[in-house]
Amino acid sequence: MSARTKIDPVGVEPALLANAVRMLAADAVERAKSGHPGAPLGMAEIAEALWRRHLKHNPANPAWPDRDRFVLSNGHGSMLLYALLHLTGYDLPLDELKRFRQLHSRTPGHPECGVTPGVETTTGPLGQGLANAVGMALAEKLLAAHFNRPGLTIVDHRTYAFVGDGCLMEGVSHEACSLAGALALAKLVVLYDDNGISIDGDVSGWFRDDTPKRFEAYGWNVIRDVDGHDAEAVDAALHAARARADRPTLVCCKTQIGRGAPTKAGSHDVHGAPLGASEIAAMRAALGWPHGPFEIPAEIAAAWDARPRGALQEQRWRETFDRYARAHPALAAEFERRVQGMLPDGWDALAASLFSKACAVTAAKATRKLSQEMLDELVAQLPELLGGSADLTGSNLTAVAASRAINGNDGDGNYLHYGVREFGMAAAMNGVALHGGFIPYGGTFLVFSDYARNAIRMSALTRQRVVYVLTHDSIGLGEDGPTHQPVEHAASLRLIPNVDVWRPCDALETAVAWVAALERANGPSCLLLSRQNVPALARTPNDVEAIRNGGYVLRDAESGPARAVVIATGTEVAIALDAQRILADAGIAVRVVSMPCTSVFDRTARDYRDAVLPPSLPCVSIEAGVTSFWRAYIGREGLALGIDRFGESAPASELFAHFGLTATAVAAAVRGWIAIRETRDAQSRSPARTSDSTVSA
Ligand SMILES: Cc1ncc(C[n+]2csc(CCOP(=O)(O)OP(=O)(O)O)c2C)c(N)n1
Ligand SMILES: [Mg+2]
């Protein structure tokens, strides 16, 4: 008997079990007339070996904290995952497989966490699933170091990821895997679908890396030359991988894309298109699969069903956890709080103390510095905060007294030096958040948020509580010049749905931004912070409620009814306040609105928004960045003061003058604009005088 025809203890040939996956994937793609059969067909044996022989999971409880995590980083092969989830007993009935890629099905085109039970992360943007897996393995390691006690191991699971050529070509795989090597994430096991094919064809024209050597250079354990269609060989490799306690493992599996499709296997044609009725019929014949579409014989279904074993595994863990809880009741309660993502008892008091601390600030300080002062207390009080920076710790001011650096040997730190890896950091933070037990925050310069951008988008799409600390938020960073000066970034981050972008103007707004970001359990927040000082505003904790609305009247017109509303954010708020004074001296009353977070403001009631920005009043926006974003608030007629070009290298104060963003320049611009508007309005009320106009734009 060859290895491949070995009979499983349950009495079914593993080859048949793999073919069940193949047929479900091929038939679902065929029915949807859309999808990617190549990877599911090519990875069927690998999947059988991992999912039936190694993966620790309980399909009846996808939230069991100590389950192994599985990530399909080559997310285009989603039908592989759906077939596995269905077959092993998750709440994903055949009807859902029949509705693959249809509106509101639980089987969307690419795996989406929160939609399908058992899907750990949303994948499809190649390489990022792998980086998520690195974050998950990191979270496991840290949680284990913090909570496990001798003889009472409550955190002990692995993270497995499937990756294709595409994931390994993507740069983020380098960032994440290099980091995983440095951190010696031994419980990370990656299985590479080395089929030599990507969409454009044979990869030898564009991907000739020696992948095993590459990963060895990262410090990984590499298992080479595994026949990915020999489930016994994959099984053996997985045993070997699990035996390593010192470094992550890459299992390089040689496979044939579309394996089992008689004429199309091995060709890029099978990557992303239905096989077609005749090819599927020929495949049924070639595989000796006499069953119709979506028909799984009972003995095959029984052999795949992971529920009995999963229930037992979870039961055993629960017994350990109960013993743990008896021995360490406070730790056990803390563990449960952490994995549920609840803020601790006393959170409101902690937030209140941040607010009073912020109100006591009297000196001018940079908002990045004020953020650090808030973090000082937060990190000391919240062990779930996992901080870090992409090699800009001293600039982002993300480390505080209570921060302890993590390195390969010491798993119990709370601060990660991610290295110069913005995208890898962001994608790993998503993995950390998805794993649970932590609230990750990480810093870089705002201008480099572009490097991380798709991962920020994925934080938003997956609704994860990740906090991005993005400092040096405008031309105010000064001499480093236009390469480092963000102009479009605040606006462009605000365009991503479900991201809350905070740009605070002082200590209290900074405190509120942190509190809001940490309380926000269903999405990421970006904190845009200044390098340069902002003046301290006179504040009381009563102001908190207004700030929590994202936009509010900071100082209303005092010398008469407001003739305009001036909206500003961050460091430009102080400019707006000074301009307000200059205008008041000239007899022009304006209202100043601070708008630290537009999306939060947008979520307030219409009446509130109309009270802050009365529809009858003309509006001005001031932000040291692109102006077009502000049209939504100031309208076509509004005056948008900002910077619609790249910055310059010069001291910050000279730059603000150069770009017309000083109190005097702003006051003059507002004054001229009000004059034009009011003259025009007067003319439109008395049409006969229109031709006499002496005011020009
Ligand atoms: C970041 C990103 N770029 C491009 C794509 C589009 N895309 C989907 S699959 C694929 C090729 C992947 O090749 P491989 O990983 O080898 O998958 P296989 O064809 O072997 O299944 C591409 C370019 C994507 N999903 N994500
Ligand atoms: Mg490939």
XYZ file of C-alpha atoms and ligand atoms in Angstrom:
724
model
C 0.000 0.000 0.000
C 1.478 3.377 -0.977
C 1.542 6.234 1.485
C -1.264 7.952 -0.352
C -3.684 5.063 -0.116
C -3.160 4.609 3.605
C -6.417 3.864 5.386
C -7.250 6.316 8.130
C -8.203 4.985 11.586
C -11.781 5.994 10.769
C -11.706 3.654 7.805
C -11.670 6.197 4.992
C -8.779 6.799 2.664
C -7.301 10.255 3.237
C -7.229 10.675 -0.526
C -11.013 10.477 -0.570
C -11.205 13.075 2.175
C -9.038 15.410 0.153
C -11.178 14.770 -2.907
C -14.284 15.751 -0.970
C -12.677 19.176 -0.473
C -11.753 19.320 -4.154
C -15.239 18.549 -5.351
C -16.959 20.963 -2.975
C -14.629 23.733 -4.115
C -14.944 22.950 -7.812
C -18.726 22.600 -7.661
C -19.232 25.793 -5.626
C -17.074 27.837 -7.994
C -18.926 26.314 -10.927
C -22.302 27.135 -9.462
C -21.234 30.716 -8.656
C -19.732 31.011 -12.143
C -16.954 32.793 -10.309
C -14.072 32.001 -7.993
C -10.685 30.346 -7.726
C -10.546 26.567 -7.906
C -6.772 26.276 -8.459
C -5.552 26.736 -4.897
C -8.235 24.577 -3.189
C -7.560 21.735 -5.595
C -3.823 22.107 -5.217
C -3.857 22.292 -1.428
C -6.458 19.608 -0.680
C -3.961 17.069 0.733
C -2.137 19.737 2.752
C -5.485 20.833 4.161
C -6.490 17.294 5.025
C -3.220 16.663 6.840
C -3.414 19.881 8.842
C -7.108 20.089 9.564
C -7.719 16.447 10.399
C -4.484 15.517 12.068
C -3.086 18.599 13.755
C -5.411 21.570 14.066
C -6.754 22.009 17.596
C -10.219 23.499 17.304
C -13.788 22.989 18.323
C -16.203 23.758 15.483
C -19.009 24.110 18.026
C -17.180 27.005 19.664
C -15.162 29.148 17.250
C -14.407 31.546 20.124
C -12.587 29.042 22.358
C -9.576 31.107 23.414
C -7.033 28.294 23.235
C -7.909 27.085 19.728
C -5.210 26.999 17.102
C -5.511 29.877 14.671
C -5.711 29.132 10.964
C -5.114 31.803 8.331
C -5.695 31.302 4.615
C -3.363 34.047 3.458
C -3.951 33.121 -0.185
C -7.519 34.195 0.409
C -8.564 33.750 -3.215
C -8.718 30.060 -2.301
C -11.663 30.851 -0.013
C -13.625 27.782 -1.118
C -10.897 25.645 0.413
C -11.599 27.225 3.784
C -15.370 27.083 3.390
C -15.184 23.405 2.449
C -13.043 22.724 5.534
C -15.323 24.679 7.844
C -18.371 22.899 6.499
C -16.818 19.454 6.620
C -15.369 19.790 10.104
C -18.717 20.901 11.505
C -18.815 24.683 11.804
C -22.131 26.418 11.426
C -21.747 26.619 7.671
C -24.328 24.385 6.009
C -24.129 23.138 2.427
C -26.704 25.713 1.431
C -24.142 28.403 2.220
C -21.584 26.675 0.002
C -24.192 26.645 -2.731
C -24.523 30.398 -2.289
C -20.779 30.995 -2.645
C -20.088 34.627 -3.566
C -23.759 35.635 -3.451
C -25.172 38.665 -1.686
C -25.379 38.204 2.094
C -24.190 34.613 2.016
C -21.781 33.420 4.673
C -19.409 32.495 1.855
C -18.164 35.783 0.392
C -15.622 35.861 -2.423
C -12.709 36.148 -0.025
C -12.813 35.015 3.611
C -14.184 37.686 5.928
C -13.993 37.370 9.672
C -17.222 38.268 11.368
C -19.176 36.865 8.429
C -18.271 33.178 8.524
C -17.880 31.247 11.778
C -14.331 29.933 12.001
C -12.764 32.533 9.718
C -10.068 34.128 11.879
C -9.172 37.038 9.641
C -10.162 38.650 6.396
C -7.756 37.737 3.633
C -7.372 38.418 -0.049
C -4.880 41.276 -0.070
C -1.932 38.932 -0.556
C 0.739 38.780 2.111
C -1.330 40.418 4.809
C -2.860 37.196 6.098
C 0.664 35.969 6.716
C 1.480 39.170 8.584
C -1.755 38.758 10.586
C -0.600 35.249 11.468
C 2.671 36.691 12.779
C 0.638 39.011 15.003
C -1.513 36.124 16.227
C 1.538 34.039 17.078
C 3.024 37.024 18.874
C -0.172 37.502 20.879
C -0.162 33.835 21.867
C 3.421 34.007 23.015
C 2.842 37.129 25.107
C -0.387 35.863 26.603
C 1.240 32.528 27.473
C 4.185 34.262 29.139
C 1.869 36.456 31.154
C -0.791 33.980 32.248
C 0.579 30.432 32.303
C 1.642 29.051 35.657
C 3.669 25.931 36.410
C 1.484 22.912 35.733
C -1.356 25.177 34.686
C -0.962 25.989 31.013
C -4.028 27.840 29.790
C -2.470 29.436 26.701
C -0.843 26.949 24.380
C -1.886 27.062 20.775
C -0.319 27.378 17.351
C -0.931 29.631 14.404
C -0.990 27.966 11.002
C -1.023 29.867 7.738
C -1.355 28.789 4.127
C 0.463 31.052 1.698
C 0.940 31.065 -2.049
C 3.568 32.526 -4.330
C 1.692 35.815 -4.260
C 1.963 36.171 -0.479
C 5.691 35.524 -0.614
C 6.235 37.964 -3.478
C 4.518 40.721 -1.526
C 6.938 42.923 0.410
C 4.891 42.714 3.591
C 5.814 39.039 3.853
C 9.420 40.103 4.211
C 8.629 42.619 6.932
C 6.467 40.235 8.909
C 8.564 37.090 8.517
C 11.817 38.862 9.262
C 10.204 40.094 12.478
C 8.808 36.638 13.282
C 12.320 35.243 12.956
C 13.770 37.897 15.256
C 11.053 37.199 17.818
C 11.495 33.431 17.493
C 7.754 32.822 17.182
C 8.097 29.068 17.396
C 4.399 28.331 17.356
C 3.964 29.825 13.906
C 3.806 27.237 11.138
C 3.449 28.383 7.542
C 2.659 26.031 4.688
C 3.783 27.303 1.297
C 1.781 26.244 -1.753
C 4.769 26.154 -4.083
C 2.988 25.567 -7.376
C 5.128 27.803 -9.557
C 2.055 29.578 -10.909
C 0.520 32.982 -10.358
C -2.046 34.808 -12.446
C 0.240 35.759 -15.301
C 1.565 32.213 -15.636
C 4.763 30.377 -14.726
C 6.420 32.458 -11.995
C 9.960 31.643 -13.098
C 9.920 34.841 -15.128
C 9.281 37.048 -12.058
C 9.816 35.044 -8.882
C 13.069 33.161 -8.751
C 13.933 33.589 -5.069
C 15.417 30.698 -3.229
C 12.545 30.775 -0.758
C 13.942 28.172 1.663
C 17.218 30.069 1.886
C 15.340 33.319 2.321
C 13.455 31.987 5.323
C 16.535 30.317 6.759
C 18.176 33.721 6.590
C 15.299 35.092 8.671
C 16.079 32.492 11.316
C 13.219 30.169 10.471
C 13.173 26.415 10.531
C 12.573 25.395 6.907
C 11.299 22.018 5.817
C 12.074 21.736 2.122
C 10.829 19.687 -0.768
C 7.679 18.272 0.738
C 5.371 16.631 -1.791
C 2.215 18.636 -1.157
C 0.077 15.880 -2.604
C 1.427 13.316 -0.188
C -0.625 13.840 2.949
C 1.693 11.551 4.927
C 4.680 13.687 3.992
C 2.832 16.844 4.995
C 1.765 15.153 8.218
C 5.379 14.268 8.983
C 6.485 17.831 8.254
C 3.818 19.149 10.613
C 5.028 16.819 13.354
C 8.552 18.096 12.796
C 7.366 21.711 12.829
C 5.496 21.211 16.076
C 8.569 19.707 17.672
C 10.510 22.940 17.238
C 10.350 25.203 20.238
C 12.952 27.660 19.083
C 11.843 29.183 15.793
C 8.962 29.489 13.350
C 8.633 26.904 10.593
C 8.065 27.183 6.875
C 6.965 23.985 5.175
C 7.660 24.224 1.446
C 5.129 22.049 -0.314
C 5.566 21.350 -4.000
C 2.109 21.225 -5.501
C 0.305 21.317 -8.801
C -2.266 24.084 -9.109
C -5.712 22.710 -9.904
C -4.640 19.159 -9.072
C -7.336 16.715 -10.159
C -8.643 18.746 -13.091
C -7.625 16.456 -15.949
C -6.695 18.997 -18.621
C -6.324 22.237 -16.667
C -4.169 21.197 -13.690
C -0.779 22.869 -13.662
C -1.902 25.866 -15.708
C -2.696 29.416 -14.634
C -6.064 28.979 -16.379
C -7.261 27.147 -13.298
C -6.220 29.909 -10.874
C -9.317 32.061 -11.004
C -12.030 30.726 -13.290
C -14.639 27.974 -13.050
C -13.439 24.695 -14.514
C -16.443 24.308 -16.817
C -18.978 21.495 -16.915
C -16.998 19.105 -19.077
C -13.777 19.522 -17.069
C -15.684 18.902 -13.846
C -17.300 15.808 -15.298
C -13.888 14.555 -16.393
C -12.531 15.353 -12.936
C -15.285 13.299 -11.275
C -14.385 10.390 -13.530
C -10.638 10.765 -13.005
C -10.956 10.982 -9.223
C -13.476 8.186 -9.083
C -15.976 10.466 -7.372
C -19.419 9.175 -8.325
C -21.363 11.615 -6.158
C -23.283 14.603 -7.458
C -22.488 18.255 -6.715
C -22.580 19.033 -2.975
C -23.138 15.379 -2.122
C -20.892 14.107 0.642
C -21.282 10.432 1.550
C -21.989 9.811 5.212
C -18.732 7.994 5.975
C -16.705 10.831 4.481
C -18.719 13.414 6.396
C -18.171 11.417 9.587
C -14.437 11.147 8.987
C -14.207 14.915 8.554
C -16.412 15.810 11.500
C -14.122 17.450 14.074
C -16.822 18.172 16.623
C -16.399 15.144 18.891
C -12.634 15.577 19.141
C -12.948 19.360 19.365
C -15.456 19.137 22.209
C -13.095 16.821 24.056
C -10.138 19.120 23.496
C -12.032 22.131 24.738
C -13.388 20.143 27.688
C -9.848 19.215 28.714
C -8.838 22.852 28.483
C -11.830 23.901 30.572
C -10.803 21.464 33.279
C -7.326 22.971 33.317
C -8.813 26.438 33.335
C -11.060 25.540 36.285
C -8.043 24.347 38.244
C -6.235 27.524 37.241
C -9.181 29.611 38.390
C -9.170 27.868 41.767
C -5.444 28.394 42.207
C -5.316 31.922 40.753
C -8.791 33.424 40.827
C -7.728 37.002 40.134
C -5.546 36.006 37.189
C -8.313 33.832 35.769
C -10.783 36.716 35.946
C -8.209 38.973 34.352
C -7.646 36.427 31.565
C -11.374 36.303 30.857
C -11.607 40.079 30.838
C -8.684 40.341 28.462
C -9.924 37.779 25.938
C -13.382 39.337 25.991
C -11.834 42.704 25.214
C -13.469 44.417 28.188
C -11.825 47.459 29.740
C -11.047 46.953 33.445
C -13.175 47.928 36.403
C -12.150 51.426 37.246
C -11.863 52.435 33.615
C -14.155 55.417 34.065
C -12.057 56.614 36.995
C -8.906 56.193 34.924
C -10.430 58.192 32.067
C -11.523 60.872 34.537
C -8.028 61.085 35.958
C -6.620 61.541 32.446
C -9.082 64.345 31.871
C -8.170 66.162 35.046
C -4.486 65.672 34.360
C -5.069 67.195 30.907
C -6.993 70.133 32.360
C -4.061 70.848 34.663
C -1.634 71.300 31.769
C -0.574 74.930 31.543
C 2.569 74.763 29.426
C 2.724 74.672 25.652
C 3.563 71.161 24.532
C 3.472 69.055 21.388
C 0.417 66.834 21.143
C 2.759 63.846 20.699
C 4.196 64.718 24.095
C 0.738 65.117 25.598
C -0.135 61.733 24.128
C 2.869 60.237 25.877
C 1.744 61.785 29.146
C -1.641 60.091 28.723
C 0.053 56.825 27.778
C 2.115 57.015 30.931
C -0.988 56.349 32.965
C -2.744 54.129 30.438
C 0.153 51.715 29.988
C 0.663 51.473 33.723
C -3.003 50.641 34.252
C -3.892 48.566 31.185
C -1.782 45.427 30.760
C -3.602 44.714 27.489
C -1.926 47.658 25.798
C 0.718 46.340 23.434
C 2.698 49.319 22.243
C 5.312 49.791 19.619
C 6.771 51.881 16.897
C 8.283 51.334 13.484
C 11.694 52.490 14.685
C 10.537 55.951 15.708
C 10.011 55.419 19.412
C 11.804 58.621 20.384
C 9.813 60.645 17.847
C 6.396 59.052 18.229
C 6.803 59.065 22.015
C 5.031 55.735 22.223
C 7.172 54.281 25.018
C 6.617 55.255 28.652
C 7.993 54.338 32.056
C 5.849 51.220 32.285
C 6.887 50.005 28.810
C 8.988 46.853 28.769
C 10.587 45.859 25.490
C 9.809 42.460 24.030
C 12.587 40.408 22.579
C 12.973 36.864 21.352
C 13.581 35.409 24.793
C 11.458 37.546 27.042
C 7.848 37.062 26.120
C 6.389 39.157 28.901
C 7.031 42.663 27.612
C 4.421 45.159 26.464
C 6.376 47.163 23.895
C 7.592 45.983 20.516
C 10.301 47.612 18.488
C 8.805 46.660 15.116
C 11.812 47.916 13.195
C 11.388 49.982 10.054
C 8.326 48.045 8.942
C 5.196 50.208 8.866
C 3.059 47.827 6.812
C 4.267 44.774 8.691
C 3.604 46.510 11.990
C 0.060 47.475 11.023
C -0.813 44.045 9.641
C 0.737 42.326 12.658
C -1.258 44.623 14.966
C -4.393 43.467 13.154
C -3.394 39.893 13.910
C -2.760 40.761 17.560
C -6.168 42.409 17.844
C -7.915 39.552 16.049
C -6.246 37.043 18.316
C -7.608 38.842 21.342
C -6.207 39.663 24.735
C -4.522 42.881 23.590
C -5.180 46.355 22.331
C -2.262 47.114 20.029
C -1.019 50.619 19.361
C 1.859 51.478 17.075
C 3.597 54.593 15.898
C 5.163 56.031 12.808
C 5.241 59.394 11.059
C 1.868 60.335 9.574
C 3.446 60.625 6.135
C 4.379 56.932 6.262
C 0.844 55.853 7.050
C 0.734 55.315 3.298
C 3.150 52.434 3.720
C 0.717 50.861 6.155
C -2.419 52.028 4.439
C -3.950 48.782 3.251
C -3.501 47.280 6.703
C -5.219 50.318 8.230
C -8.011 49.657 5.767
C -8.084 46.042 6.921
C -8.278 47.137 10.572
C -11.370 49.058 9.556
C -12.889 46.295 7.451
C -12.334 43.708 10.170
C -13.550 46.166 12.830
C -10.493 45.786 15.043
C -9.485 47.990 17.928
C -6.063 49.090 16.723
C -4.628 52.511 17.540
C -2.277 54.192 15.107
C -0.095 56.873 16.649
C 0.831 59.071 13.693
C 3.062 61.932 14.668
C 4.709 64.791 12.791
C 1.319 65.489 11.346
C 1.946 68.498 9.055
C 4.439 70.994 7.669
C 4.860 71.771 11.363
C 7.570 69.128 11.460
C 9.708 71.692 9.673
C 13.129 71.133 8.235
C 12.772 67.519 7.101
C 10.852 68.931 4.176
C 8.190 67.695 1.763
C 9.163 64.011 1.851
C 8.246 63.977 5.517
C 5.445 66.536 5.547
C 2.005 65.006 5.163
C -0.503 67.119 3.260
C -3.062 64.668 1.901
C -2.827 62.111 4.704
C -5.350 63.365 7.235
C -7.967 63.690 4.512
C -7.107 60.399 2.910
C -7.260 58.444 6.168
C -10.656 60.004 6.879
C -11.867 58.601 3.567
C -11.477 55.020 4.785
C -14.831 53.873 6.169
C -14.863 52.979 9.858
C -11.580 54.703 10.734
C -11.811 57.414 13.385
C -9.112 59.989 12.716
C -8.406 62.253 15.703
C -6.321 65.384 15.326
C -6.336 66.930 18.803
C -5.496 70.561 19.496
C -4.494 70.394 23.148
C -4.078 68.174 26.183
C -7.760 67.573 26.812
C -8.538 66.714 23.203
C -5.543 64.357 23.244
C -6.864 62.665 26.375
C -10.333 62.327 24.873
C -8.847 60.916 21.665
C -7.020 58.184 23.599
C -10.061 57.381 25.706
C -12.320 57.234 22.651
C -9.834 55.059 20.762
C -9.608 52.585 23.624
C -13.342 52.511 24.237
C -13.981 51.918 20.546
C -14.247 48.141 20.409
C -15.338 47.886 16.789
C -12.829 49.813 14.760
C -9.415 51.441 14.518
C -8.459 54.977 15.417
C -5.658 57.133 14.084
C -4.221 59.779 16.393
C -2.605 62.556 14.363
C -0.153 64.312 16.614
C 2.143 67.269 16.275
C 5.864 67.551 16.570
C 5.569 71.228 17.503
C 4.016 72.745 20.606
C 0.423 73.792 20.970
C -0.588 76.370 23.576
C -2.479 75.117 26.612
C -6.156 76.076 26.509
C -8.127 76.854 29.649
C -10.171 73.722 30.207
C -12.404 72.005 32.696
C -13.594 68.389 32.683
C -16.975 69.793 31.618
C -15.465 70.225 28.147
C -15.033 66.477 27.741
C -18.577 65.836 26.646
C -18.328 68.369 23.846
C -15.010 66.976 22.625
C -16.461 63.490 22.641
C -18.810 64.737 19.911
C -15.852 65.005 17.540
C -16.633 68.646 16.765
C -17.913 71.418 19.016
C -18.003 75.136 19.558
C -14.682 75.878 21.200
C -15.141 79.637 21.479
C -18.252 81.316 20.215
C -18.431 84.815 18.788
C -18.326 87.195 21.703
C -18.512 90.658 20.197
C -21.803 90.093 18.415
C -23.662 87.501 16.361
C -21.256 85.271 14.422
C -20.860 86.202 10.763
C -18.990 83.003 9.987
C -17.876 79.733 11.540
C -14.208 78.890 11.475
C -13.528 75.145 11.703
C -10.021 74.054 12.594
C -8.217 70.931 13.712
C -5.081 70.150 15.674
C -2.326 72.711 15.611
C -4.412 75.057 13.485
C -6.980 75.524 16.250
C -4.676 77.946 18.071
C -4.262 79.889 14.826
C -8.028 80.028 14.448
C -8.431 81.330 18.013
C -5.850 84.054 17.453
C -7.478 84.984 14.160
C -10.813 85.169 15.957
C -9.350 87.782 18.317
C -7.895 89.824 15.466
C -11.217 89.730 13.651
C -13.096 90.688 16.795
C -10.841 93.716 17.161
C -11.834 94.653 13.639
C -15.498 94.327 14.564
C -16.014 90.956 12.885
C -17.434 88.262 15.130
C -16.802 84.657 14.193
C -17.327 81.340 15.941
C -14.457 78.859 16.278
C -15.297 75.185 16.046
C -12.700 72.584 16.902
C -13.246 69.405 14.892
C -10.792 66.805 16.209
C -12.668 63.868 14.683
C -14.945 64.374 11.694
C -16.344 60.825 11.644
C -17.398 61.017 15.289
C -18.988 64.393 14.567
C -20.768 62.869 11.571
C -22.307 60.244 13.851
C -23.910 62.826 16.142
C -27.530 63.853 15.723
C -28.441 66.212 12.921
C -29.712 68.804 15.386
C -26.405 68.855 17.176
C -24.456 69.243 13.943
C -26.736 72.067 12.844
C -26.265 73.764 16.183
C -22.470 73.627 15.834
C -22.462 74.536 12.147
C -25.671 76.526 11.625
C -26.728 76.059 7.994
C -27.339 79.806 7.751
C -23.714 80.718 8.522
C -20.856 80.628 6.032
C -17.950 78.379 7.009
C -14.176 78.498 6.834
C -11.899 75.510 7.300
C -8.302 75.694 8.456
C -6.102 72.655 8.279
C -2.473 72.401 7.177
C -3.333 69.916 4.449
C -5.429 69.464 1.324
C -8.594 71.526 1.325
C -11.022 69.503 -0.778
C -11.980 67.245 2.138
C -13.502 70.198 3.953
C -16.029 71.008 1.232
C -18.405 68.536 2.886
C -18.505 70.841 5.914
C -18.040 74.290 4.443
C -19.909 73.824 1.166
C -19.049 75.113 -2.270
C -19.166 78.696 -1.049
C -16.982 78.143 1.980
C -13.439 79.375 2.387
C -10.928 76.524 2.632
C -7.531 77.491 3.987
C -4.929 74.779 3.695
C -2.107 73.436 1.595
C -2.883 71.954 -1.811
C 0.694 71.274 -2.791
C 3.750 69.622 -1.281
C 5.537 71.348 1.575
C 9.009 72.831 1.799
C 12.101 72.320 3.850
C 12.365 75.166 6.372
C 11.784 75.916 10.030
C 8.151 75.315 10.920
C 7.274 78.903 11.787
C 8.547 80.109 8.417
C 6.514 77.444 6.667
C 3.261 78.437 8.350
C 3.915 82.020 7.228
C 4.876 80.871 3.743
C 1.639 78.911 3.366
C -0.546 81.669 4.764
C -1.418 79.819 7.927
C -0.764 82.467 10.555
C -3.364 84.257 12.614
C -2.893 87.515 10.731
C -2.988 85.855 7.318
C -6.033 83.813 8.266
C -7.795 86.851 9.724
C -7.093 88.834 6.562
C -8.335 86.025 4.328
C -11.494 85.568 6.371
C -12.128 89.270 6.507
C -11.750 89.691 2.729
C -13.931 86.681 2.059
C -16.662 87.887 4.422
C -16.598 91.283 2.737
C -17.007 89.751 -0.707
C -19.806 87.486 0.441
C -21.703 90.145 2.319
C -21.392 92.631 -0.531
C -22.587 90.025 -2.979
C -25.477 89.058 -0.711
C -26.456 92.696 -0.387
C -26.331 93.060 -4.148
C -28.438 90.019 -4.707
C -31.043 91.518 -2.397
C -31.090 94.709 -4.542
C -30.503 93.484 -8.128
C -30.541 96.984 -9.640
C -27.130 97.743 -8.121
C -25.343 94.649 -9.356
C -23.522 96.452 -12.146
C -22.024 98.948 -9.698
C -20.035 96.318 -7.949
C -16.566 97.394 -6.988
C -15.728 94.284 -5.048
C -13.913 91.583 -6.932
C -12.799 88.152 -5.874
C -2.066 42.606 -2.765
C -2.723 41.860 -3.862
N -2.322 42.077 -5.118
C -2.926 41.431 -6.146
C -3.938 40.557 -5.909
C -4.643 39.880 -7.060
N -4.270 38.445 -7.068
C -5.054 37.529 -6.531
S -4.386 35.995 -6.605
C -3.022 36.577 -7.409
C -1.919 35.647 -7.812
C -1.542 34.800 -6.679
O -0.646 33.822 -7.044
P -0.469 32.647 -6.023
O -0.396 33.154 -4.670
O 0.691 31.850 -6.511
O -1.818 31.854 -6.140
P -2.158 30.590 -7.043
O -2.426 31.097 -8.423
O -0.996 29.690 -7.013
O -3.377 30.053 -6.402
C -3.115 37.940 -7.601
C -2.080 38.741 -8.274
C -4.337 40.371 -4.573
N -5.340 39.576 -4.254
N -3.688 41.008 -3.581
Mg 1.052 29.990 -7.020
